[in-house]
Tab-separated table of C-alpha atoms and ligand atoms in Angstrom:
chain	number	residue	atom	x	y	z
A	195	MET	CA	0.000	0.000	0.000
A	196	LYS	CA	1.333	3.425	-0.965
A	197	ILE	CA	1.800	5.708	2.026
A	198	ILE	CA	0.770	9.318	1.305
A	199	LYS	CA	2.947	12.126	2.620
A	200	VAL	CA	0.874	14.771	4.416
A	201	ALA	CA	2.062	18.076	5.888
A	202	GLN	CA	0.035	20.376	8.101
A	203	GLU	CA	0.905	24.011	8.754
A	204	TRP	CA	-0.760	26.843	10.685
A	205	LEU	CA	-0.504	30.496	9.732
A	206	GLY	CA	-2.652	33.150	11.475
A	207	ALA	CA	-4.494	30.498	13.442
A	208	CYS	CA	-5.694	29.788	16.975
A	209	SER	CA	-4.887	26.029	16.855
A	210	GLY	CA	-8.596	25.129	17.084
A	211	CYS	CA	-8.462	23.510	13.642
A	212	GLU	CA	-5.531	21.314	14.691
A	213	ILE	CA	-7.311	20.356	17.904
A	214	ALA	CA	-10.333	19.423	15.758
A	215	MET	CA	-8.010	17.119	13.752
A	216	LEU	CA	-6.844	15.454	16.954
A	217	ASN	CA	-10.446	15.246	18.122
A	218	MET	CA	-10.945	12.555	15.489
A	219	GLY	CA	-9.632	10.461	18.373
A	220	GLU	CA	-8.769	6.850	17.632
A	221	LYS	CA	-10.043	7.234	14.076
A	222	PHE	CA	-7.001	9.441	13.432
A	223	PHE	CA	-4.849	6.357	14.079
A	224	ASP	CA	-6.730	4.506	11.316
A	225	LEU	CA	-5.804	7.305	8.925
A	226	LEU	CA	-2.198	7.230	10.102
A	227	LYS	CA	-1.918	3.691	8.666
A	228	LYS	CA	-2.336	5.224	5.220
A	229	ILE	CA	-0.444	8.482	5.617
A	230	GLU	CA	2.877	9.726	6.910
A	231	MET	CA	2.505	13.045	8.728
A	232	VAL	CA	5.784	14.722	7.833
A	233	HIS	CA	5.098	18.105	9.428
A	234	MET	CA	2.586	19.344	11.995
A	235	PRO	CA	3.762	22.124	14.344
A	236	LEU	CA	1.255	21.161	17.031
A	237	LEU	CA	2.910	17.748	17.364
A	238	PHE	CA	6.442	17.964	15.969
A	239	ASP	CA	9.674	19.643	16.981
A	240	HIS	CA	10.190	21.482	13.698
A	241	LYS	CA	7.908	24.401	14.234
A	242	THR	CA	7.641	25.871	10.761
A	243	PHE	CA	7.714	24.526	7.252
A	244	ASP	CA	11.073	26.307	6.790
A	245	GLU	CA	12.709	23.935	9.265
A	246	PHE	CA	11.290	20.977	7.434
A	247	GLN	CA	13.293	20.121	4.316
A	248	ASP	CA	11.705	17.303	2.391
A	249	ALA	CA	10.927	16.450	-1.194
A	250	GLU	CA	7.488	16.585	-2.735
A	251	ILE	CA	4.468	16.384	-0.422
A	252	GLU	CA	1.287	14.835	-1.700
A	253	ILE	CA	-1.245	16.641	0.516
A	254	SER	CA	-0.771	19.836	2.514
A	255	ILE	CA	-3.370	21.039	4.980
A	256	VAL	CA	-3.052	24.695	5.946
A	257	SER	CA	-5.056	26.479	8.634
A	258	GLY	CA	-5.198	30.170	9.486
A	259	CYS	CA	-5.259	33.427	7.579
A	260	VAL	CA	-2.365	35.326	5.973
A	261	ILE	CA	-1.510	38.566	7.826
A	262	SER	CA	2.309	38.698	7.782
A	263	GLU	CA	5.222	38.353	5.346
A	264	GLU	CA	6.197	35.197	7.227
A	265	HIS	CA	2.784	33.605	6.595
A	266	LEU	CA	3.017	34.518	2.936
A	267	HIS	CA	6.525	33.090	2.617
A	268	LEU	CA	5.456	29.809	4.264
A	269	LEU	CA	2.291	29.558	2.185
A	270	LYS	CA	4.164	30.006	-1.105
A	271	LYS	CA	6.760	27.449	-0.070
A	272	ILE	CA	4.101	24.923	0.909
A	273	ARG	CA	2.245	25.485	-2.364
A	274	GLU	CA	5.439	24.971	-4.334
A	275	LYS	CA	6.120	21.615	-2.667
A	276	SER	CA	2.572	20.200	-2.525
A	277	GLN	CA	0.572	18.301	-5.098
A	278	LYS	CA	-2.717	19.205	-3.372
A	279	LEU	CA	-3.361	22.028	-0.958
A	280	CYS	CA	-6.360	21.985	1.366
A	281	ALA	CA	-7.400	25.169	3.208
A	282	LEU	CA	-8.588	24.014	6.637
A	283	GLY	CA	-10.970	26.211	8.638
A	284	THR	CA	-12.764	29.457	7.906
A	285	CYS	CA	-9.663	31.589	8.655
A	286	ALA	CA	-7.924	29.858	5.745
A	287	THR	CA	-10.929	29.843	3.398
A	288	HIS	CA	-12.501	33.273	4.144
A	289	GLY	CA	-10.263	35.126	6.631
A	290	GLY	CA	-12.324	33.976	9.643
A	291	ILE	CA	-12.470	35.893	12.914
A	292	PRO	CA	-9.007	37.514	12.374
A	293	SER	CA	-10.378	39.247	9.282
A	294	LEU	CA	-12.528	41.456	11.536
A	295	LEU	CA	-9.230	43.335	11.720
A	296	ASN	CA	-9.954	44.477	8.159
A	297	SER	CA	-12.385	47.024	9.619
A	298	TRP	CA	-9.297	49.100	10.401
A	299	SER	CA	-6.014	49.784	8.654
A	300	THR	CA	-3.230	47.561	10.014
A	301	ASP	CA	-1.555	50.599	11.619
A	302	ALA	CA	-4.747	51.702	13.364
A	303	ALA	CA	-5.426	48.135	14.534
A	304	LEU	CA	-1.909	47.689	15.925
A	305	LYS	CA	-2.096	51.000	17.754
A	306	GLU	CA	-5.436	49.962	19.227
A	307	ILE	CA	-4.018	46.585	20.312
A	308	PHE	CA	-0.759	47.832	21.789
A	309	SER	CA	-1.633	51.205	23.201
A	310	SER	CA	-3.181	51.541	26.619
A	311	ASN	CA	-4.196	54.188	29.084
A	312	SER	CA	-2.096	52.334	31.627
A	313	LYS	CA	1.022	54.090	32.913
A	314	LYS	CA	2.975	50.825	32.739
A	315	ASP	CA	5.774	51.169	30.160
A	316	HIS	CA	5.521	47.645	28.814
A	317	LEU	CA	1.993	48.316	27.600
A	318	THR	CA	2.945	51.177	25.297
A	319	PHE	CA	3.172	50.820	21.520
A	320	PRO	CA	6.404	48.975	20.604
A	321	ASN	CA	8.927	51.170	18.821
A	322	LYS	CA	10.529	48.294	16.918
A	323	ASP	CA	9.428	46.913	13.568
A	324	LEU	CA	6.612	44.419	14.103
A	325	SER	CA	7.867	41.907	11.542
A	326	GLY	CA	6.214	42.734	8.281
A	327	PHE	CA	2.471	42.895	8.692
A	328	LEU	CA	0.525	42.974	5.440
A	329	ASP	CA	-2.017	45.700	4.737
A	330	ARG	CA	-4.928	43.442	5.710
A	331	VAL	CA	-5.975	39.859	6.532
A	332	TYR	CA	-6.118	37.534	3.526
A	333	ALA	CA	-7.539	34.086	2.813
A	334	LEU	CA	-5.128	31.554	1.277
A	335	ASP	CA	-6.650	31.612	-2.203
A	336	GLU	CA	-5.907	35.315	-2.531
A	337	PHE	CA	-2.227	34.370	-2.994
A	338	VAL	CA	-1.986	30.764	-4.166
A	339	GLU	CA	-4.150	28.169	-5.865
A	340	VAL	CA	-6.128	26.185	-3.309
A	341	ASP	CA	-7.426	22.784	-4.398
A	342	ILE	CA	-9.779	21.957	-1.541
A	343	LEU	CA	-11.747	24.282	0.754
A	344	LEU	CA	-12.829	22.897	4.113
A	345	PRO	CA	-14.340	25.788	6.126
A	346	GLY	CA	-15.655	25.670	9.682
A	347	CYS	CA	-14.506	27.324	12.901
A	348	PRO	CA	-13.330	24.730	13.457
A	349	PRO	CA	-14.537	22.106	10.941
A	350	ARG	CA	-16.144	19.134	12.632
A	351	PRO	CA	-13.666	16.275	13.249
A	352	SER	CA	-15.926	13.834	11.349
A	353	LEU	CA	-15.824	16.161	8.349
A	354	ILE	CA	-12.032	16.451	8.488
A	355	ARG	CA	-11.805	12.661	8.569
A	356	GLU	CA	-14.164	12.331	5.607
A	357	PHE	CA	-12.184	14.876	3.607
A	358	LEU	CA	-8.831	13.300	4.484
A	359	SER	CA	-10.083	9.814	3.564
A	360	LYS	CA	-11.213	11.097	0.166
A	361	LEU	CA	-7.996	13.036	-0.376
A	362	ILE	CA	-5.948	9.914	0.343
A	363	LYS	CA	-7.959	8.062	-2.307
A	364	GLY	CA	-7.089	10.763	-4.843
A	365	ASP	CA	-10.453	12.583	-4.815
A	366	PHE	CA	-11.056	16.323	-4.533
A	367	PRO	CA	-13.769	16.484	-1.821
A	368	SER	CA	-16.076	19.485	-1.518
A	369	LEU	CA	-19.156	20.414	0.457
A	370	PRO	CA	-22.529	20.672	-1.306
A	371	ASN	CA	-23.858	24.242	-1.587
A	372	LYS	CA	-26.520	23.811	1.097
A	373	SER	CA	-27.307	26.374	3.759
A	374	VAL	CA	-27.699	25.747	7.487
A	375	CYS	CA	-31.417	26.539	6.999
A	376	ASP	CA	-31.622	23.663	4.487
A	377	THR	CA	-30.692	21.293	7.321
A	378	CYS	CA	-32.591	23.011	10.156
A	379	PRO	CA	-35.722	21.294	11.505
A	380	THR	CA	-37.356	24.333	13.214
A	381	LEU	CA	-40.856	25.524	12.331
A	382	ARG	CA	-41.106	28.241	9.684
A	383	PHE	CA	-44.132	30.248	8.653
A	384	GLY	CA	-42.490	32.536	6.122
A	385	LYS	CA	-42.768	35.895	7.864
A	386	GLY	CA	-41.016	37.673	10.725
A	387	ARG	CA	-43.327	38.721	13.546
A	388	LYS	CA	-42.067	42.181	14.410
A	389	GLY	CA	-40.098	43.413	11.409
A	390	ILE	CA	-37.013	44.267	13.529
A	391	ILE	CA	-33.901	42.479	14.779
A	392	LYS	CA	-34.068	41.947	18.532
A	393	ARG	CA	-31.101	42.422	20.861
A	394	ALA	CA	-29.534	39.107	21.863
A	395	MET	CA	-30.137	39.915	25.558
A	396	GLU	CA	-33.729	38.726	25.175
A	397	ASN	CA	-34.471	35.017	25.157
A	398	PRO	CA	-36.080	33.463	22.090
A	399	GLU	CA	-39.396	31.731	22.657
A	400	TYR	CA	-39.291	27.961	22.978
A	401	ASP	CA	-40.333	25.249	25.363
A	402	PRO	CA	-37.208	23.382	26.550
A	403	ASN	CA	-39.327	20.280	27.045
A	404	GLU	CA	-40.410	20.264	23.414
A	405	PRO	CA	-38.194	18.855	20.632
A	406	ILE	CA	-36.349	21.251	18.328
A	407	GLU	CA	-38.884	20.506	15.562
A	408	LYS	CA	-41.497	22.415	17.610
A	409	MET	CA	-39.366	25.529	18.044
A	410	HIS	CA	-40.137	28.551	15.886
A	411	CYS	CA	-37.230	29.615	13.609
A	412	PHE	CA	-34.973	32.177	15.344
A	413	LEU	CA	-34.928	34.512	12.374
A	414	GLU	CA	-38.696	34.598	12.116
A	415	GLN	CA	-38.738	35.375	15.858
A	416	GLY	CA	-36.543	38.377	15.067
A	417	TYR	CA	-33.149	37.021	16.211
A	418	LEU	CA	-30.159	37.343	13.949
A	419	CYS	CA	-29.574	33.779	12.739
A	420	MET	CA	-27.059	33.445	9.910
A	421	GLY	CA	-28.494	30.070	8.825
A	422	PRO	CA	-29.818	31.301	5.441
A	423	VAL	CA	-26.376	32.456	4.273
A	424	THR	CA	-24.070	29.916	5.943
A	425	LEU	CA	-22.692	26.698	4.484
A	426	ALA	CA	-24.126	23.643	6.203
A	427	GLY	CA	-20.838	21.901	6.977
A	428	CYS	CA	-21.838	21.366	10.603
A	429	ALA	CA	-25.062	19.530	9.903
A	430	PHE	CA	-24.560	16.554	7.631
A	431	TYR	CA	-25.716	13.819	9.939
A	432	ASP	CA	-27.852	15.758	12.397
A	433	ALA	CA	-29.507	19.151	12.975
A	434	PRO	CA	-27.146	22.163	13.179
A	435	PRO	CA	-25.453	21.979	16.618
A	436	CYS	CA	-26.074	25.616	17.598
A	437	ILE	CA	-29.751	25.415	16.699
A	438	LYS	CA	-30.001	22.196	18.709
A	439	ALA	CA	-28.446	24.118	21.621
A	440	ARG	CA	-31.200	26.774	21.080
A	441	THR	CA	-28.683	29.358	19.864
A	442	PRO	CA	-28.831	31.180	16.523
A	443	CYS	CA	-26.216	30.274	13.903
A	444	ARG	CA	-23.292	32.741	13.915
A	445	GLY	CA	-22.139	31.866	10.406
A	446	CYS	CA	-18.942	29.988	11.241
A	447	TYR	CA	-18.761	27.883	8.044
A	448	GLY	CA	-18.704	31.001	5.886
A	449	PRO	CA	-20.928	31.697	2.865
A	450	VAL	CA	-22.876	28.978	1.057
A	451	TYR	CA	-20.917	29.651	-2.141
A	452	SER	CA	-17.171	30.040	-1.693
A	453	ASP	CA	-17.227	33.425	-3.464
A	454	GLY	CA	-20.375	34.573	-1.619
A	455	ASN	CA	-20.857	37.736	0.414
A	456	GLN	CA	-22.666	36.936	3.660
A	457	MET	CA	-23.540	40.583	4.317
A	458	LEU	CA	-25.410	41.151	1.064
A	459	GLU	CA	-27.004	37.717	1.105
A	460	MET	CA	-28.204	38.226	4.693
A	461	MET	CA	-29.866	41.506	3.791
A	462	ASN	CA	-31.869	39.629	1.159
A	463	ALA	CA	-32.692	36.895	3.663
A	464	LEU	CA	-33.919	39.472	6.182
A	465	ALA	CA	-36.081	41.151	3.554
A	466	SER	CA	-37.621	37.790	2.656
A	467	VAL	CA	-38.954	37.366	6.222
A	468	GLY	CA	-40.040	40.997	6.524
A	469	ILE	CA	-37.231	42.192	8.823
A	470	GLU	CA	-35.762	45.658	8.296
A	471	TRP	CA	-31.971	45.226	7.841
A	472	LYS	CA	-31.328	48.747	9.106
A	473	THR	CA	-32.292	47.539	12.593
A	474	ILE	CA	-28.997	45.576	12.812
A	475	ILE	CA	-26.742	47.782	14.927
A	476	ASP	CA	-23.428	46.652	13.381
A	477	ARG	CA	-23.972	45.285	9.890
A	478	ARG	CA	-20.227	44.554	9.552
A	479	SER	CA	-20.671	41.808	12.114
A	480	LEU	CA	-22.448	39.831	9.381
A	481	LEU	CA	-18.972	39.311	7.909
A	482	ARG	CA	-17.424	38.208	11.197
A	483	PHE	CA	-16.235	34.943	9.630
A	484	SER	CA	-15.756	36.025	6.034
A	485	GLY	CA	-14.114	39.451	5.910
A	486	ALA	CA	-11.212	38.525	3.573
A	487	HIS	CA	-11.346	38.839	-0.245
A	488	GLY	CA	-11.733	42.606	0.210
A	489	LEU	CA	-15.262	42.289	1.641
A	490	LEU	CA	-14.549	43.998	4.972
A	491	ARG	CA	-12.848	47.358	4.478
A	492	PRO	CA	-11.558	49.962	6.951
A	493	TYR	CA	-14.094	52.310	8.506
A	494	PRO	CA	-13.988	55.648	6.727
A	495	GLY	CA	-11.331	57.784	8.421
A	496	SER	CA	-9.426	54.770	9.890
A	497	LYS	CA	-5.699	55.460	9.313
B	692	SF4	S1	-11.028	28.605	11.710
B	692	SF4	FE1	-11.573	28.939	13.873
B	692	SF4	S2	-10.648	27.193	14.912
B	692	SF4	FE2	-9.645	27.335	12.906
B	692	SF4	S3	-7.818	28.611	13.238
B	692	SF4	FE3	-9.496	29.975	12.610
B	692	SF4	S4	-10.371	30.720	14.560
B	692	SF4	FE4	-9.172	28.895	15.019
B	693	SF4	S1	-32.834	31.022	10.228
B	693	SF4	FE1	-31.825	29.804	11.819
B	693	SF4	S2	-33.477	28.931	13.056
B	693	SF4	FE2	-34.380	29.669	11.132
B	693	SF4	S3	-34.389	27.903	9.780
B	693	SF4	FE3	-32.497	28.999	9.375
B	693	SF4	S4	-30.986	28.044	10.723
B	693	SF4	FE4	-33.007	27.441	11.471
B	694	SF4	S1	-24.960	26.330	13.338
B	694	SF4	FE1	-23.798	28.008	12.365
B	694	SF4	S2	-22.420	28.807	13.959
B	694	SF4	FE2	-23.194	26.790	14.634
B	694	SF4	S3	-21.628	25.317	13.972
B	694	SF4	FE3	-23.180	25.429	12.341
B	694	SF4	S4	-22.420	26.996	10.914
B	694	SF4	FE4	-21.293	27.246	12.830
């Protein structure tokens, strides 16, 4: 049996995607019979792809966004050496949570992060070069060709396993263009009740003793649920986990179509249930997982 060489690298990432890989549990060991993991900073001593000098890699799995020259250098090197490149997690596919930074210029964001009203010296803005930040947060496919997109924050371990199994067999797995709403069992009547978005401090109406199928759709109750414009990667075998936990979808798998714009699509979805989109206090938050690709831009006047 041919053993496939697999490398995994993280760029601007929180390590949640790697933990999701490990959360495959014992099933990860089954995969390890068919692959050789040649690089994975979470597990190995060589911490970056630069320290790892090997020949051609069959499959590379890269998590995290691109925000620095170092990320870009690593990404290009990985692309050069890999037959197939899989973007793992919504940071890698759409910028993810870090791309909220795109609401400001990099300089303004860094000043905000490092400056403080505190008198303590070590909390002031560093006067040394902060190692080559790019002008904004990018998804991987803005710089290199990406063969497989596996969004999710993080993707479900069962989904990672399914994708890896298919990749090992030589396939190019992808998710069907279904929305979270397409997989949601809640009751829908086709119209919002109040015409406005409610603040999340109020509780939606549902009876905890009743099954989820008897609960009225969050969006139609007036709560911001991103289900209509979010890819249903979390809900292949069961109802969407957040909805099951009686919480609106936050949009963590990114748009239904990889080149979609969740903000525009959500405005249409709100109109279709009679909710006035202007009642959303911060419309930019609709792009909280998908602000790369130039979708989230600095506030006017942000320098
Ligand atoms: S997609 Fe989510 S879990 Fe993965 S690196 Fe980004 S923030 Fe972390
Ligand atoms: S808007 Fe939310 S609660 Fe309503 S159907 Fe879609 S996912 Fe379910
Ligand atoms: S329901 Fe929405 S926020 Fe929750 S896991 Fe699924 S895509 Fe992510």
